Each structure stands twice: as structure tokens, then as C-alpha cells.
Short mmCIF file of C-alpha atoms and ligand atoms in Angstrom, two decimals:
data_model
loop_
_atom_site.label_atom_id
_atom_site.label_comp_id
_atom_site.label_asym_id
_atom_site.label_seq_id
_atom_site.Cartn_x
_atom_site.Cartn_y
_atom_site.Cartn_z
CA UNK A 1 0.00 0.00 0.00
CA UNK A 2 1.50 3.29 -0.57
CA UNK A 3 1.09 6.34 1.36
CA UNK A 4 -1.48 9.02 1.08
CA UNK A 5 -0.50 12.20 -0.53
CA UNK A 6 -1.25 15.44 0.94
CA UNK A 7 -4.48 16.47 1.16
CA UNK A 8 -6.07 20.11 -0.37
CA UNK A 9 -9.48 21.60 0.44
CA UNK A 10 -10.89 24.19 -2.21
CA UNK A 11 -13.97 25.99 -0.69
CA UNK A 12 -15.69 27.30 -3.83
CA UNK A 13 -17.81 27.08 -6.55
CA UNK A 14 -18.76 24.76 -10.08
CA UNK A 15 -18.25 25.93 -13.18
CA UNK A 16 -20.78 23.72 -15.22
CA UNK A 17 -18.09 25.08 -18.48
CA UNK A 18 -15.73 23.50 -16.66
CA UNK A 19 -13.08 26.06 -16.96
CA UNK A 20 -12.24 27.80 -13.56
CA UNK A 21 -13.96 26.87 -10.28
CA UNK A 22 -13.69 23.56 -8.04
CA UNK A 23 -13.16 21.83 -11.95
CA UNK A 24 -10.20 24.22 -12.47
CA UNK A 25 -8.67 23.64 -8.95
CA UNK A 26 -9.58 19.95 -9.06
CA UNK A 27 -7.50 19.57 -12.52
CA UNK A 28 -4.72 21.21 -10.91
CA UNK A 29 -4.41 19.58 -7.24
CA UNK A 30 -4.45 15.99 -9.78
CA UNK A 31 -1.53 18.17 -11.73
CA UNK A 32 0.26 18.87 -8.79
CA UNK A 33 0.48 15.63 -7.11
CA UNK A 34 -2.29 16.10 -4.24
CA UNK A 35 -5.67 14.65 -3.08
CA UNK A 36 -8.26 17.61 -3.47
CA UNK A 37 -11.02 17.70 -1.46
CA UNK A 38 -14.44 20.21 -2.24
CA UNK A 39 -16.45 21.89 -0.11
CA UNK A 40 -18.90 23.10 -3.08
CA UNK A 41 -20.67 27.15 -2.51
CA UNK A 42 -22.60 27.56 -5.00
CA UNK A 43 -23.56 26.03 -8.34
CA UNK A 44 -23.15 28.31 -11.53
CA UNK A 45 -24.88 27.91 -14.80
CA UNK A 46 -21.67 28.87 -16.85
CA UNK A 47 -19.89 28.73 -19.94
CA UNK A 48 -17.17 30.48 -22.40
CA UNK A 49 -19.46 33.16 -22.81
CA UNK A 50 -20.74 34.07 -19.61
CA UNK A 51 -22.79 33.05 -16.31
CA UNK A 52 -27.17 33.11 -16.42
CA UNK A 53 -27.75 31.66 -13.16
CA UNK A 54 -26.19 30.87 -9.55
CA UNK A 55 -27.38 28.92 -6.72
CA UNK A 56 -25.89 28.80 -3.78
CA UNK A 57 -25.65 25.94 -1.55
CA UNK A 58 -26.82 26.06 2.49
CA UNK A 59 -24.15 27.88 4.63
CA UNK A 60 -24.48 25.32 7.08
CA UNK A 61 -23.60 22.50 4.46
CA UNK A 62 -21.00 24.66 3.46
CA UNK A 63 -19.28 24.57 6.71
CA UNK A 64 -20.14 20.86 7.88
CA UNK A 65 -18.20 19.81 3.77
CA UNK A 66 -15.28 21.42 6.04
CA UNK A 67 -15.71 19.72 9.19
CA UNK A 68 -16.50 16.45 7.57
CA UNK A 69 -13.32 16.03 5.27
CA UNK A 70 -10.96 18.01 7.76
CA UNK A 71 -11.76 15.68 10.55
CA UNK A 72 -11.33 12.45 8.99
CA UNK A 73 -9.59 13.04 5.65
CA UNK A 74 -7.10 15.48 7.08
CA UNK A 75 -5.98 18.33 5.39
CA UNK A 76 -2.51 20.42 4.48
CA UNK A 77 -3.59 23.14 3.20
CA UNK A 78 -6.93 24.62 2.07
CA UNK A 79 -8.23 28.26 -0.50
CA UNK A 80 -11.10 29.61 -1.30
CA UNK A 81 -12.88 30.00 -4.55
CA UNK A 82 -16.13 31.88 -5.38
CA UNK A 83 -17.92 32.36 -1.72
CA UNK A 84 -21.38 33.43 -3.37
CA UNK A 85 -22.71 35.54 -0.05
CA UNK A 86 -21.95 37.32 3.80
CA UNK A 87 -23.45 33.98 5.10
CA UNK A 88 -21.53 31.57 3.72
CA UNK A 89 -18.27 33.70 5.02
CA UNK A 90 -20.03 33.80 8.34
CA UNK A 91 -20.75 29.85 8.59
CA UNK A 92 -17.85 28.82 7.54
CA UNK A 93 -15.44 30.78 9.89
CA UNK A 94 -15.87 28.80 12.90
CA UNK A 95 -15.39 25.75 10.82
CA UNK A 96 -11.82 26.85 9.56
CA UNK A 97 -11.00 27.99 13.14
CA UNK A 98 -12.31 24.52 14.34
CA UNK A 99 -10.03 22.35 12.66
CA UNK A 100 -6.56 24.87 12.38
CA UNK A 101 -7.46 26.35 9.23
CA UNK A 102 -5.42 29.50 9.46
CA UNK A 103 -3.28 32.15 10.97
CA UNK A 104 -3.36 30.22 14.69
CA UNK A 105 -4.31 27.00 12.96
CA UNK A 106 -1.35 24.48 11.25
CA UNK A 107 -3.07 24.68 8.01
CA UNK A 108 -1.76 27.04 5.62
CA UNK A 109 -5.01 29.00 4.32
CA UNK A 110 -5.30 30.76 0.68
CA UNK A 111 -8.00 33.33 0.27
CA UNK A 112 -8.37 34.28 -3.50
CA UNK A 113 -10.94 36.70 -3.13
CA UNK A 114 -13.42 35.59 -6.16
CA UNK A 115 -15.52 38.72 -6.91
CA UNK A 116 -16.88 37.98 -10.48
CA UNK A 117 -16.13 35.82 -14.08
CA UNK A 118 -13.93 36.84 -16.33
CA UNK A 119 -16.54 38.96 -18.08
CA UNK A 120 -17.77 40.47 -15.37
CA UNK A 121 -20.84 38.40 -13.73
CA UNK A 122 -20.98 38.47 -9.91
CA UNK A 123 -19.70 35.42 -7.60
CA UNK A 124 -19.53 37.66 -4.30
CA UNK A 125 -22.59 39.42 -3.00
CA UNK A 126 -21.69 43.52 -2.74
CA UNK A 127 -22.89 42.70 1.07
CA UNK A 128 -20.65 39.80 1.93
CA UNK A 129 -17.05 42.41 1.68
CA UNK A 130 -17.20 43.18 4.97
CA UNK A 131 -17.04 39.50 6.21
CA UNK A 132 -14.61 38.95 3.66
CA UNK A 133 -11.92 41.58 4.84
CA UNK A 134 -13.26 41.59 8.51
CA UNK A 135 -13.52 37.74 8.90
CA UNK A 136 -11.05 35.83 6.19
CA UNK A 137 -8.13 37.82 5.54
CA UNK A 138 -7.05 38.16 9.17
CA UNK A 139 -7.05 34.53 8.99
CA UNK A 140 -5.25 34.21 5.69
CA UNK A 141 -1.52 33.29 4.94
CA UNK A 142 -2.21 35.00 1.52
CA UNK A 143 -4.28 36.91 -0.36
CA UNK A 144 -4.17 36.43 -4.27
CA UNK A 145 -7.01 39.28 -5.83
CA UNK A 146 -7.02 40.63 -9.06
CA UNK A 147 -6.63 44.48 -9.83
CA UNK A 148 -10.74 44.12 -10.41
CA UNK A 149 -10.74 43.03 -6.73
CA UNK A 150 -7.71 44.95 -5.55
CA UNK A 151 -10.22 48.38 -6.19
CA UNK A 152 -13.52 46.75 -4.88
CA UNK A 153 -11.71 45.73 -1.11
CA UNK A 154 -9.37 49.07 -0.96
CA UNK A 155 -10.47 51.48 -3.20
CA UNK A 156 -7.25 51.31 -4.87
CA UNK A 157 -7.27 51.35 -9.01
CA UNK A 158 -3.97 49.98 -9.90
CA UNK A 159 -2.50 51.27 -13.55
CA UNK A 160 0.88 50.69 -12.71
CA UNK A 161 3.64 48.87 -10.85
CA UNK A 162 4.42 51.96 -8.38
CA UNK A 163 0.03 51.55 -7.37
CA UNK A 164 0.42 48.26 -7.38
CA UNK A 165 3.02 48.40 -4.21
CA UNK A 166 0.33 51.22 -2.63
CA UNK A 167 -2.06 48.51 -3.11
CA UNK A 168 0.03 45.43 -1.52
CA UNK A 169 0.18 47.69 1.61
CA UNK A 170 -3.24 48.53 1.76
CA UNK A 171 -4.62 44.94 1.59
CA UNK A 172 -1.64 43.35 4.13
CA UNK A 173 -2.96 46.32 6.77
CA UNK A 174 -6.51 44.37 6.50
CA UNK A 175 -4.58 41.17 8.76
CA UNK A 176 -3.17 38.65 5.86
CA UNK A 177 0.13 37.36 6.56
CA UNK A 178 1.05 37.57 2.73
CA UNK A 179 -0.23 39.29 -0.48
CA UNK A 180 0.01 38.61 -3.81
CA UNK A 181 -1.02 41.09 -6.25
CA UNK A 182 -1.56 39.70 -9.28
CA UNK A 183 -0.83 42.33 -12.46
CA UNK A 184 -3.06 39.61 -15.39
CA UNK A 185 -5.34 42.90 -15.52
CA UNK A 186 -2.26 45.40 -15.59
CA UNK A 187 -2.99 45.25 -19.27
CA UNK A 188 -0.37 47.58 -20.44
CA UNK A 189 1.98 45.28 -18.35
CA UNK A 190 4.17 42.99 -20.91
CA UNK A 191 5.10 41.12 -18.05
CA UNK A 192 2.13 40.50 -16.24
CA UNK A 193 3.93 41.27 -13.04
CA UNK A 194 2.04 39.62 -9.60
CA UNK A 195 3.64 41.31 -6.71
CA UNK A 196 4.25 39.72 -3.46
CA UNK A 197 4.24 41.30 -0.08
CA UNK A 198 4.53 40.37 3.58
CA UNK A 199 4.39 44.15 5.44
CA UNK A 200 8.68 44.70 4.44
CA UNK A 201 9.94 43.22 1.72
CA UNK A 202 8.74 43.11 -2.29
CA UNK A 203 9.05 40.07 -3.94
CA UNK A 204 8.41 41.16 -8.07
CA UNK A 205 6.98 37.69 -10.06
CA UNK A 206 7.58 38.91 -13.84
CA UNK A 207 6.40 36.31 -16.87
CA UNK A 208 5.76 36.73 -20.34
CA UNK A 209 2.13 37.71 -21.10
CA UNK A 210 1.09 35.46 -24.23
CA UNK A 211 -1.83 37.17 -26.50
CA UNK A 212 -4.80 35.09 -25.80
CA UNK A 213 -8.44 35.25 -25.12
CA UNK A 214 -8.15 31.96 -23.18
CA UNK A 215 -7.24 32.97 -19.74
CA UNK A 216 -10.52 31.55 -18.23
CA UNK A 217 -9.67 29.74 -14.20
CA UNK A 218 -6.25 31.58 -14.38
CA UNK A 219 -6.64 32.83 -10.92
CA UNK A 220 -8.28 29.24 -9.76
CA UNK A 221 -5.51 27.63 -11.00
CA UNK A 222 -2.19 30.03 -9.41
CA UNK A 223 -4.04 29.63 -6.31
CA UNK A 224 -4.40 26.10 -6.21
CA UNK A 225 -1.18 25.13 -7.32
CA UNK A 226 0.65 27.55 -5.03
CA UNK A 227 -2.10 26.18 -2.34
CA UNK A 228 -0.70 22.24 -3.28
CA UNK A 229 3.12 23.40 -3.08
CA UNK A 230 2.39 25.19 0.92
CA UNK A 231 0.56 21.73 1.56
CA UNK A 232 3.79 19.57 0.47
CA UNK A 233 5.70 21.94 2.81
CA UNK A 234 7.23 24.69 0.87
CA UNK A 235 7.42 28.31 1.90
CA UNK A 236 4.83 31.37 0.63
CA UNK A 237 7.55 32.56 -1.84
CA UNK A 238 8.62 29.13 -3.11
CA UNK A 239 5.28 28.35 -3.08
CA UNK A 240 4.49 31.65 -4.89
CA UNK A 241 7.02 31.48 -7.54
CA UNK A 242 6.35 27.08 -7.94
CA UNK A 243 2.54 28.95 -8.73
CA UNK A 244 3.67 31.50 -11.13
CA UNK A 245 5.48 28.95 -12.79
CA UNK A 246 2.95 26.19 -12.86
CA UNK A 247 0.16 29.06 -14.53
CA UNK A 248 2.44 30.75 -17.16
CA UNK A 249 2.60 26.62 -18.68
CA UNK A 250 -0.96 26.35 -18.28
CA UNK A 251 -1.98 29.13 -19.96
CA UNK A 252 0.52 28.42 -22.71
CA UNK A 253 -1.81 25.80 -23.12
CA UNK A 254 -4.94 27.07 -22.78
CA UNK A 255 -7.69 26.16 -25.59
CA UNK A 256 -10.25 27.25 -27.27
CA UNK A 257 -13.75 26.17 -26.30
CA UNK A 258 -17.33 27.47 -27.16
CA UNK A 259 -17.69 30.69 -28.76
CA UNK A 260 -15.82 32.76 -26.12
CA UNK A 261 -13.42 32.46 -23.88
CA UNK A 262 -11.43 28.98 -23.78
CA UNK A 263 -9.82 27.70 -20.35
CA UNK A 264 -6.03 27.73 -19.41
CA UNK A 265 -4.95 24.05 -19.15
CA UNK A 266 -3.61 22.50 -15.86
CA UNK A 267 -2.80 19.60 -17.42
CA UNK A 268 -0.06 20.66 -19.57
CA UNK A 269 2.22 18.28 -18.61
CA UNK A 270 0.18 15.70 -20.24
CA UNK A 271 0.04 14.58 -24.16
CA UNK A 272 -3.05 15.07 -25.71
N1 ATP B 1 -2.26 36.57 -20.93
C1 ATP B 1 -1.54 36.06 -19.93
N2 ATP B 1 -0.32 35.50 -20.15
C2 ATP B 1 0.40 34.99 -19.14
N3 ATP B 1 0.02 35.00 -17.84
C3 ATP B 1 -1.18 35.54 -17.55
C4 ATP B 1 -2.03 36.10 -18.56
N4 ATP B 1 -3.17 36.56 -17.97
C5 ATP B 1 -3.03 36.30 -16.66
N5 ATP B 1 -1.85 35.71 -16.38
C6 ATP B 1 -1.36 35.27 -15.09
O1 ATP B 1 -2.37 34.43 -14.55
C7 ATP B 1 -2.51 34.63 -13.15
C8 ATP B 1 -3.93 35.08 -12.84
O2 ATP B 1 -3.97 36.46 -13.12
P1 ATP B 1 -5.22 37.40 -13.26
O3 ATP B 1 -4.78 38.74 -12.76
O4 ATP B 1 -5.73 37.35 -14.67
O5 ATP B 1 -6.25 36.70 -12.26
P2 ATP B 1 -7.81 36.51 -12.29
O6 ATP B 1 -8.45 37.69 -12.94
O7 ATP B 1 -8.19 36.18 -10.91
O8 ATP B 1 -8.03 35.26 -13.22
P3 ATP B 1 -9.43 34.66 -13.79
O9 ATP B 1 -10.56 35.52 -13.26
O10 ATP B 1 -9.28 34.71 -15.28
O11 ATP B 1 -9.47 33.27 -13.27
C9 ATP B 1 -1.42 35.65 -12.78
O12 ATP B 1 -0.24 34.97 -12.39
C10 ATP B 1 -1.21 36.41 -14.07
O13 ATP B 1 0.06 37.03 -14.10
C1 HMH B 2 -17.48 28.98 -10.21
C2 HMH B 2 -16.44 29.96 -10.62
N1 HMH B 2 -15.43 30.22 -9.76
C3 HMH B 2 -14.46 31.11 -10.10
C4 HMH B 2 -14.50 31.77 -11.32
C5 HMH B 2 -13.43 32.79 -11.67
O1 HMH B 2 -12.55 32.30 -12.58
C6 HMH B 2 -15.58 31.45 -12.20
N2 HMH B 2 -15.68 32.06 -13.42
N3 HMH B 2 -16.51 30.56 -11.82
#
């Protein structure tokens, strides 16, 4: 019998598409040598060209997915996806804190702030911010949100590098123990620079930014694969840069798929 390998909890949403959400982090945790386990939001009728419909699962079977696979299962690390609403935040927080999930817990915690698709359709209730920067990032070890969320949780609207270090400092005052501002929307940006902060020093993540519509689960995938390297034991920045790594390939081979906008490909290393 051989050993187990470490364990990954995503806390988010489906993608019916199949492009970004639990599918996307799911492809990748199987990429990246881990177990992933689900602890499913919110169900979105989805695909390259949009979402028409959402609906969310109970808060309360939100949070017991957590207890129930964290108790038994046992977990290394764990992120968040698309949280839907305030109440979902709010049920699941004593859930993470239950089982170590956390700054104060053992299990290194990822919050990538999901605030809507790629073309702009809402996964984050306008009420549920508050519980998202009062009640998750003090508990995160990092932070990964676009420029699109960057502005909606600080105010900030980053155009350039120099606002993009105002920015880091803004969000790592809100209690996370790391940031990573990600620069795929810094669109006159030919390196699509994420910047990564922990309250004094700058750690700058450059990569070659390839001319494609088919970026869809780019975020889903950095932060799961940087969320499978912290659960095999490596640091935030090796993590970080095993992440930047791991998405540049996958969006190399991204595809197309419907009539819009095709998914990055987590499975790279794979022949097709
Ligand atoms: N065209 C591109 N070429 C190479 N890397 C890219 C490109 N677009 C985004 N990235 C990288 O992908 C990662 C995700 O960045 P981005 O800022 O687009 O996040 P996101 O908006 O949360 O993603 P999505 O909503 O599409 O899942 C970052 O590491 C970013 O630098
Ligand atoms: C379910 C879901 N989660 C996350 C994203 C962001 O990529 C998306 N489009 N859909």
C-alpha cells in the first residue's frame, strides 16, 4: 500500500463550463500531485461566454463539507474560490477555526478573493465584503485578488507597478500574513507582473504575457497550485514562484472552447 499524498481543500464554486472553479482547482491539485477535497458554494450555470444563473448551496452544508473532510480526511492546506454571499463567510469561519485552518491554525489558508467571471458576472454578493476583509483575511496566509478586486476591497485602481506596491500595503494592513497582487489585468503590463508582499519586503513575479483570449480559471488555478506546493511543505515565496510557474505553462496551453473564452490548461504536462 502506498502512502497518502497530501491532502487540499478548495472551498468554492462549479463551473458547469468547466473552466475555472472547483473543476479548475480539481484539474490542478491531480496536476500537482495532491488529493483535493471540495467543499462546493454555490452552483453556476456557466460557460465560455458568460454566467445566467447561480445557486448557492446552504451555509451550514458549506461549513459541515469542512468539518466532515478536515476531521477524517485530514488536510494540508486549504483556498477559497467563489464564496457566493456574507453567510456563507459567516458559517464557515468557525469551521476553519475549528479544525486549524489558518493564521493560529497548522493549516496554511489561501484566500483568492473571487468577486466575479472573467466577463464580469458576480460570484460575491456587494454585502458579503465586509465579512470577507473583517472575517477571512485576518485569517489568511495569503491573499491572491485581481486588480478588479484589488479596487472593490481598498479602493485602490492599480495602472501601474508603483500603485500596485500602494495597493500590496493597503490589503496586508486588512490582517493577511502575505499578499500577492496579481498584475493579469495590468494590461499595459508585458510582463504580467504579480507582486508579493509580507508588510517589508517586495518580492516582483515577472512572466511573459502570451496574446490570448483563453485565460478563463487563471486565478483558480495560481491559487491552487501555489495552495498544493504550501501543503507539500514549501514556503509562501517558493510556493508563490512554484505557482507562477505552474500558470504561465498552463496558460501556454490554454484552448479554445465554445464561442468565447477557452480555459487555461492545468494539465499541460500531459500529451493530448
Ligand atoms: N495573458 C496572460 N499570459 C500569461 N500570464 C497571464 C495572462 N493573464 C493572466 N496571467 C497570469 O495568470 C494569473 C492570474 O492572473 P489574473 O490577474 O488574470 O487573475 P484573475 O483575474 O483572478 O483570473 P481569472 O478571473 O481569469 O481566473 C497571474 O499569475 C497572471 O500574471
Ligand atoms: C465557479 C467559478 N469560480 C471562479 C471563477 C473565476 O474564474 C468562475 N468564473 N466561476
Amino acid at each position: 500500500m502506498t502512502e497518502a499524498p497530501p491532502r487540499v481543500l478548495t472551498i468554492a464554486g462549479s463551473d458547469s463550463g468547466g473552466g475555472a472553479g472547483i473543476q479548475a482547482d480539481l484539474r490542478t491539485f491531480f496536476a500537482c500531485g495532491v488529493h483535493g477535497c471540495v467543499a462546493l458554494t454555490a452552483v453556476t450555470v456557466q460557460n465560455s461566454l458568460g454566467v445566467t444563473g447561480v445557486a448557492e448551496i446552504p451555509a451550514e452544508t458549506v461549513a459541515a463539507q469542512i468539518l466532515s473532510v478536515a476531521e477524517d480526511i485530514g488536510l494540508q492546506a486549504a483556498k477559497t474560490g467563489m464564496l457566493a454571499s456574507a453567510a456563507i463567510i459567516e458559517a464557515i469561519t468557525p469551521a476553519l477555526d475549528r479544525v486549524g485552518i489558518g493564521r493560529g491554525g497548522r493549516t496554511p489558508f489561501v484566500v483568492d478573493p473571487v468577486s466575479a467571471s472573467m466577463h464580469g458576472d458576480q460570484l460575491l454578493a456587494d454585502s458579503a465584503l465586509d465579512a470577507l476583509r473583517g472575517l477571512l483575511f485576518p485569517r489568511a496566509t495569503l491573499v491572491t485578488p485581481n486588480l478588479d478586486e484589488v479596487r472593490l476591497i481598498t479602493g485602490i485602481a492599480v495602472e501601474d507597478r508603483a500603485d500596485q506596491r500602494v495597493a500590496a500595503k493597503a490589503l496586508h494592513a486588512l490582517g493577511p500574513e502575505w499578499v500577492l497582487v496579481k498584475g493579469g489585468h495590468m494590461w499595459d503590463d508585458p510582463e504580467c507582473l504579480d507582486l508579493l508582499y509580507d508588510g517589508s519586503e517586495f518580492i516582483e513575479l515577472p512572466g511573459p504575457r502570451y496574446d490570448t483570449r483563453h485565460t478563463h480559471g487563471s486565478g483558480d488555478t495560481l491559487a491552487s497550485s501555489i495552495s498544493s506546493a504550501l501543503a507539500k511543505g514549501a514556503t509562501v515565496p517558493e510556493a508563490v514562484r512554484f505557482g507562477k510557474d505552474f500558470i504561465v505553462r498552463s496558460v501556454a496551453a490554454a484552448y479554445p472552447l465554445g464561442a468565447g473564452d477557452g480555459p487555461v490548461s492545468p494539465l499541460w504536462r500531459l500529451d493530448r
